[in-house]
Amino acid sequence: MKRGLVLEGGAMRGLFTAGIMDVMMENGISLDGVVGVSAGACFGCNYKSRQPGRAIRYNMRFARDKRYSGMWSWLTTGNVFNAEFAYHVVPTTYDLFDIDAYNASTMEFHVVCTDVNTGEAVYHRLDEMDHEGLEWIRASASLPLASRIVEVGGHQLLDGGLADSVPLPYFQRLGYDRNIVILTRPRDYVKPAMGHARLLRWLLRKHPAVAQAMLNRHIIYRQQVAYAQSEAEAGRALVLQPDADLDIPHVCHDAERMQRVYDTGRSLAERRLDEIGAFLE
C-alpha cells in the first residue's frame, strides 16, 4: 500500500493546508509521497524536509515586505511574488529550507505545472532540492498575468492549477492507493466560469493555450472535485476541506488573517487526527 498526500493550490488559502500538514508532521504521520499544485507545492515541500511551522512563519514575517510580494514586486519584476527574493533568498538566507533533510528523505515529492504552449499538465518528481528544484516550485505557483513564464527542465511553465488542480488520478496511476486530498474550498463551493473571455484571449494572445485552459478551468475543476469526493465515498481517499470559505485574498499582507486561516487547518486536523491515522493504516 502506498500512502499519498494530494495538495491543491489556492495562494494564501494554502496556509489552511499548511496547518493540516503541521499537525500531521507533529504527530509522526509518515507518507510515501506528496504531490503539490501551486501553493500546495510551495508549502508541501516542507513535509519532505520535515519542517512544521515553516510556511506560516515566513509568510507572516514577510507579509508587509515589498521585496516579498505585492504590487511593487509586480511592477518592478513582473511577478507578484518576487521570483528571486521569495523563492531563492528567503529559503536560503532568512528562513532556511532544510535541503539536506529533504534530499535524504525517501518520501517522493511531485509538482504540477502547466506547459504554456500546449495548456497540458507537466508532472515532475523532485527528488533533490537545489536552485532548479526551487524554480520548479516557482513555476507551479506562477499565475498567468501575475507572473512571468518560468523556463525550467526544457519547458515554458506557469501555474499547475490551470491544467490539473487536484492531481489525484495522477497519483493513483503511480500506484498510490490510499490518498489524503486537501482542498482549500468548502464542499458547497462551485467554481464559476471566468468572465471577460475576449479580454483574456487578447491579454494572452501570445499563449492561446493558456487562455483556453483558464476558460475551461471551472469545468475541469468541478469534475476533479467530484472525482475526489467519489473516491472518498468508495473509501480510497480521505478529503479534508474547510467548513466555510477561508476569506483570504490571493495576496495577503495581514499576518493576523494568515494566522486565522492556518489555525483553521490545524483545528480541523486535530479534530480528525484519529480518522487520518486510521485511514492511512
Tab-separated table of C-alpha atoms in Angstrom:
chain	number	residue	atom	x	y	z
A	1	MET	CA	0.000	0.000	0.000
A	2	LYS	CA	1.335	3.439	-0.991
A	3	ARG	CA	0.082	6.383	1.032
A	4	GLY	CA	-0.121	9.754	-0.673
A	5	LEU	CA	-1.000	13.353	0.044
A	6	VAL	CA	-2.614	15.405	-2.738
A	7	LEU	CA	-2.491	19.184	-2.292
A	8	GLU	CA	-4.395	21.661	-4.434
A	9	GLY	CA	-3.357	25.303	-4.651
A	10	GLY	CA	-5.198	28.462	-3.699
A	11	ALA	CA	-2.469	31.008	-2.955
A	12	MET	CA	-2.860	32.127	0.672
A	13	ARG	CA	-5.645	29.590	1.205
A	14	GLY	CA	-2.719	27.175	1.170
A	15	LEU	CA	-1.995	28.182	4.771
A	16	PHE	CA	-5.052	26.086	5.665
A	17	THR	CA	-3.227	23.162	4.058
A	18	ALA	CA	-0.045	24.065	5.951
A	19	GLY	CA	-1.949	23.928	9.235
A	20	ILE	CA	-3.192	20.410	8.498
A	21	MET	CA	0.252	19.208	7.416
A	22	ASP	CA	1.934	20.629	10.503
A	23	VAL	CA	-0.399	18.699	12.816
A	24	MET	CA	0.240	15.537	10.798
A	25	MET	CA	4.009	16.024	10.986
A	26	GLU	CA	3.909	16.828	14.706
A	27	ASN	CA	2.060	13.561	15.272
A	28	GLY	CA	4.541	11.471	13.307
A	29	ILE	CA	2.302	10.651	10.362
A	30	SER	CA	4.511	9.348	7.584
A	31	LEU	CA	3.683	9.245	3.887
A	32	ASP	CA	5.164	7.630	0.821
A	33	GLY	CA	4.632	10.650	-1.387
A	34	VAL	CA	3.194	14.141	-1.777
A	35	VAL	CA	2.022	15.877	-4.943
A	36	GLY	CA	1.512	19.635	-4.785
A	37	VAL	CA	-0.026	22.178	-7.106
A	38	SER	CA	0.825	25.881	-6.838
A	39	ALA	CA	0.631	26.822	-3.138
A	40	GLY	CA	0.368	23.096	-2.445
A	41	ALA	CA	3.830	22.710	-3.970
A	42	CYS	CA	5.255	25.749	-2.164
A	43	PHE	CA	4.106	24.537	1.245
A	44	GLY	CA	4.027	20.777	0.635
A	45	CYS	CA	7.792	20.506	0.179
A	46	ASN	CA	8.113	21.198	3.912
A	47	TYR	CA	6.633	17.744	4.566
A	48	LYS	CA	9.560	16.059	2.841
A	49	SER	CA	12.054	18.254	4.735
A	50	ARG	CA	10.089	17.704	7.971
A	51	GLN	CA	9.759	21.384	8.902
A	52	PRO	CA	6.418	22.011	10.601
A	53	GLY	CA	5.675	25.677	11.213
A	54	ARG	CA	7.921	26.983	8.466
A	55	ALA	CA	5.225	28.010	5.954
A	56	ILE	CA	3.211	30.158	8.357
A	57	ARG	CA	6.363	31.573	9.941
A	58	TYR	CA	7.964	33.076	6.845
A	59	ASN	CA	4.682	34.222	5.325
A	60	MET	CA	3.825	36.175	8.465
A	61	ARG	CA	7.364	37.531	8.758
A	62	PHE	CA	7.361	38.944	5.221
A	63	ALA	CA	3.655	39.786	4.966
A	64	ARG	CA	4.344	43.519	4.591
A	65	ASP	CA	7.759	43.308	2.974
A	66	LYS	CA	7.561	44.768	-0.547
A	67	ARG	CA	10.532	42.624	-1.556
A	68	TYR	CA	8.409	39.524	-0.985
A	69	SER	CA	5.068	40.155	-2.695
A	70	GLY	CA	2.612	42.778	-3.818
A	71	MET	CA	2.128	45.497	-6.398
A	72	TRP	CA	5.672	46.827	-6.041
A	73	SER	CA	7.118	43.419	-6.852
A	74	TRP	CA	4.783	43.008	-9.830
A	75	LEU	CA	5.609	46.445	-11.275
A	76	THR	CA	9.365	46.079	-10.846
A	77	THR	CA	9.863	42.375	-11.634
A	78	GLY	CA	6.719	41.167	-13.413
A	79	ASN	CA	5.984	38.754	-10.565
A	80	VAL	CA	3.510	39.395	-7.746
A	81	PHE	CA	5.601	37.037	-5.617
A	82	ASN	CA	9.191	38.106	-6.182
A	83	ALA	CA	10.980	35.385	-8.138
A	84	GLU	CA	14.405	35.899	-6.583
A	85	PHE	CA	13.594	37.080	-3.060
A	86	ALA	CA	10.584	34.863	-2.271
A	87	TYR	CA	11.815	31.666	-3.908
A	88	HIS	CA	15.590	31.835	-3.501
A	89	VAL	CA	16.669	34.394	-0.877
A	90	VAL	CA	14.100	33.577	1.820
A	91	PRO	CA	14.703	29.776	1.840
A	92	THR	CA	18.488	30.097	1.727
A	93	THR	CA	19.064	33.164	3.939
A	94	TYR	CA	16.156	34.162	6.184
A	95	ASP	CA	14.117	31.019	6.924
A	96	LEU	CA	16.311	28.125	5.908
A	97	PHE	CA	14.800	25.280	3.973
A	98	ASP	CA	16.474	22.082	5.187
A	99	ILE	CA	17.893	20.911	1.880
A	100	ASP	CA	19.907	18.092	3.481
A	101	ALA	CA	16.826	16.655	5.203
A	102	TYR	CA	14.802	16.980	2.013
A	103	ASN	CA	17.425	15.222	-0.116
A	104	ALA	CA	17.892	12.460	2.473
A	105	SER	CA	14.169	11.691	2.749
A	106	THR	CA	12.835	8.663	0.880
A	107	MET	CA	9.425	10.270	0.522
A	108	GLU	CA	8.573	11.235	-3.053
A	109	PHE	CA	7.629	14.822	-3.844
A	110	HIS	CA	5.954	15.761	-7.125
A	111	VAL	CA	4.980	19.162	-8.512
A	112	VAL	CA	2.413	20.008	-11.180
A	113	CYS	CA	2.905	22.813	-13.714
A	114	THR	CA	1.213	23.837	-16.969
A	115	ASP	CA	3.019	23.965	-20.304
A	116	VAL	CA	2.202	27.375	-21.815
A	117	ASN	CA	2.453	26.087	-25.379
A	118	THR	CA	0.067	23.168	-25.004
A	119	GLY	CA	-2.035	24.005	-21.955
A	120	GLU	CA	-1.331	20.478	-20.690
A	121	ALA	CA	-0.089	19.432	-17.257
A	122	VAL	CA	3.598	18.751	-16.709
A	123	TYR	CA	4.370	16.480	-13.751
A	124	HIS	CA	7.822	16.456	-12.227
A	125	ARG	CA	9.244	14.295	-9.457
A	126	LEU	CA	11.596	16.448	-7.422
A	127	ASP	CA	13.995	14.103	-5.623
A	128	GLU	CA	16.664	16.682	-4.750
A	129	MET	CA	16.281	20.330	-3.871
A	130	ASP	CA	18.590	22.853	-5.476
A	131	HIS	CA	18.208	26.069	-7.473
A	132	GLU	CA	16.440	24.243	-10.292
A	133	GLY	CA	14.167	22.488	-7.822
A	134	LEU	CA	13.095	25.828	-6.381
A	135	GLU	CA	12.379	27.003	-9.925
A	136	TRP	CA	10.054	24.021	-10.460
A	137	ILE	CA	8.139	25.037	-7.338
A	138	ARG	CA	8.029	28.665	-8.503
A	139	ALA	CA	6.703	27.565	-11.875
A	140	SER	CA	3.930	25.560	-10.249
A	141	ALA	CA	2.738	28.712	-8.445
A	142	SER	CA	3.202	31.288	-11.236
A	143	LEU	CA	-0.236	32.631	-12.103
A	144	PRO	CA	-0.791	33.937	-15.647
A	145	LEU	CA	-0.616	37.746	-15.956
A	146	ALA	CA	0.600	37.971	-12.352
A	147	SER	CA	3.874	36.169	-13.086
A	148	ARG	CA	6.429	35.739	-15.804
A	149	ILE	CA	6.756	32.411	-17.590
A	150	VAL	CA	9.299	30.130	-15.925
A	151	GLU	CA	11.705	28.205	-18.132
A	152	VAL	CA	12.929	25.040	-16.447
A	153	GLY	CA	13.523	21.450	-17.469
A	154	GLY	CA	13.155	22.278	-21.149
A	155	HIS	CA	9.630	23.618	-20.626
A	156	GLN	CA	7.952	27.015	-20.507
A	157	LEU	CA	5.694	26.795	-17.492
A	158	LEU	CA	3.003	28.510	-15.446
A	159	ASP	CA	0.672	27.600	-12.581
A	160	GLY	CA	-0.166	23.906	-12.382
A	161	GLY	CA	-3.739	24.579	-11.364
A	162	LEU	CA	-4.584	25.657	-14.904
A	163	ALA	CA	-4.250	22.068	-16.125
A	164	ASP	CA	-4.645	19.859	-13.050
A	165	SER	CA	-5.829	21.417	-9.805
A	166	VAL	CA	-6.461	18.148	-7.958
A	167	PRO	CA	-3.981	15.548	-9.282
A	168	LEU	CA	-5.492	12.544	-7.521
A	169	PRO	CA	-5.724	10.438	-10.725
A	170	TYR	CA	-2.048	11.152	-11.431
A	171	PHE	CA	-1.027	9.776	-8.055
A	172	GLN	CA	-3.305	6.778	-8.456
A	173	ARG	CA	-1.636	5.987	-11.787
A	174	LEU	CA	1.684	5.905	-9.913
A	175	GLY	CA	0.322	3.285	-7.553
A	176	TYR	CA	-0.777	5.461	-4.643
A	177	ASP	CA	-3.918	3.700	-3.465
A	178	ARG	CA	-4.589	5.476	-0.129
A	179	ASN	CA	-4.647	9.233	-0.625
A	180	ILE	CA	-5.470	12.156	1.603
A	181	VAL	CA	-6.719	15.040	-0.543
A	182	ILE	CA	-6.606	18.531	0.946
A	183	LEU	CA	-8.900	21.058	-0.735
A	184	THR	CA	-8.983	24.733	0.209
A	185	ARG	CA	-12.622	25.359	-0.717
A	186	PRO	CA	-15.666	24.147	1.262
A	187	ARG	CA	-17.770	21.269	-0.037
A	188	ASP	CA	-20.568	23.516	-1.328
A	189	TYR	CA	-18.206	25.671	-3.417
A	190	VAL	CA	-18.916	25.753	-7.146
A	191	LYS	CA	-16.150	27.324	-9.211
A	192	PRO	CA	-17.629	29.992	-11.501
A	193	ALA	CA	-16.805	30.433	-15.157
A	194	MET	CA	-14.222	33.101	-15.906
A	195	GLY	CA	-15.670	36.270	-17.399
A	196	HIS	CA	-14.280	38.683	-19.984
A	197	ALA	CA	-13.230	35.913	-22.361
A	198	ARG	CA	-12.365	38.301	-25.214
A	199	LEU	CA	-10.158	40.452	-22.998
A	200	LEU	CA	-8.445	37.381	-21.580
A	201	ARG	CA	-7.751	35.992	-25.039
A	202	TRP	CA	-6.293	39.358	-26.082
A	203	LEU	CA	-4.091	39.658	-22.998
A	204	LEU	CA	-2.820	36.123	-23.585
A	205	ARG	CA	-2.799	36.318	-27.380
A	206	LYS	CA	0.777	35.018	-27.492
A	207	HIS	CA	-0.254	31.998	-25.427
A	208	PRO	CA	-3.736	30.938	-26.558
A	209	ALA	CA	-3.425	27.532	-24.890
A	210	VAL	CA	-3.114	29.253	-21.508
A	211	ALA	CA	-6.183	31.395	-22.189
A	212	GLN	CA	-8.181	28.326	-23.187
A	213	ALA	CA	-7.070	26.449	-20.072
A	214	MET	CA	-8.227	29.351	-17.916
A	215	LEU	CA	-11.596	29.500	-19.666
A	216	ASN	CA	-12.096	25.734	-19.251
A	217	ARG	CA	-10.819	25.565	-15.710
A	218	HIS	CA	-14.186	25.814	-13.931
A	219	ILE	CA	-15.449	22.751	-15.804
A	220	ILE	CA	-12.336	20.663	-15.179
A	221	TYR	CA	-12.142	21.726	-11.524
A	222	ARG	CA	-15.726	20.698	-10.836
A	223	GLN	CA	-15.057	17.307	-12.394
A	224	GLN	CA	-11.864	16.835	-10.384
A	225	VAL	CA	-13.511	17.697	-7.073
A	226	ALA	CA	-16.441	15.407	-7.858
A	227	TYR	CA	-13.996	12.586	-8.609
A	228	ALA	CA	-12.152	13.131	-5.316
A	229	GLN	CA	-15.451	13.015	-3.443
A	230	SER	CA	-16.479	9.805	-5.222
A	231	GLU	CA	-13.158	8.208	-4.308
A	232	ALA	CA	-13.727	9.259	-0.693
A	233	GLU	CA	-17.150	7.628	-0.723
A	234	ALA	CA	-15.526	4.465	-2.077
A	235	GLY	CA	-13.001	4.513	0.780
A	236	ARG	CA	-9.967	5.071	-1.428
A	237	ALA	CA	-9.443	8.714	-0.476
A	238	LEU	CA	-9.939	10.959	2.517
A	239	VAL	CA	-10.918	14.526	1.618
A	240	LEU	CA	-10.115	17.313	4.075
A	241	GLN	CA	-11.532	20.764	3.368
A	242	PRO	CA	-12.729	23.807	5.317
A	243	ASP	CA	-16.290	24.018	6.570
A	244	ALA	CA	-16.696	27.559	5.215
A	245	ASP	CA	-14.939	29.986	2.894
A	246	LEU	CA	-11.498	30.897	4.233
A	247	ASP	CA	-11.934	34.566	3.312
A	248	ILE	CA	-8.373	35.483	2.421
A	249	PRO	CA	-7.141	37.139	-0.803
A	250	HIS	CA	-4.546	35.610	-3.109
A	251	VAL	CA	-2.003	38.185	-1.923
A	252	CYS	CA	-2.356	38.991	1.763
A	253	HIS	CA	-0.408	41.478	3.871
A	254	ASP	CA	-2.388	40.843	7.075
A	255	ALA	CA	-0.474	38.482	9.370
A	256	GLU	CA	-3.453	38.008	11.683
A	257	ARG	CA	-5.598	36.886	8.769
A	258	MET	CA	-2.911	34.413	7.742
A	259	GLN	CA	-2.771	33.039	11.268
A	260	ARG	CA	-6.554	32.562	11.316
A	261	VAL	CA	-6.520	30.528	8.105
A	262	TYR	CA	-3.585	28.451	9.339
A	263	ASP	CA	-5.309	27.829	12.681
A	264	THR	CA	-8.454	26.715	10.840
A	265	GLY	CA	-6.405	23.981	9.184
A	266	ARG	CA	-4.783	22.973	12.454
A	267	SER	CA	-8.143	22.774	14.200
A	268	LEU	CA	-9.609	20.520	11.515
A	269	ALA	CA	-6.585	18.206	11.591
A	270	GLU	CA	-6.680	17.943	15.374
A	271	ARG	CA	-10.378	17.047	15.298
A	272	ARG	CA	-9.844	14.393	12.644
A	273	LEU	CA	-6.426	13.111	13.631
A	274	ASP	CA	-7.666	9.662	14.637
A	275	GLU	CA	-9.582	9.387	11.372
A	276	ILE	CA	-6.470	10.350	9.399
A	277	GLY	CA	-4.361	7.781	11.190
A	278	ALA	CA	-6.937	5.029	10.776
A	279	PHE	CA	-7.346	5.765	7.085
A	280	LEU	CA	-3.619	5.537	6.394
A	281	GLU	CA	-3.286	2.330	8.367
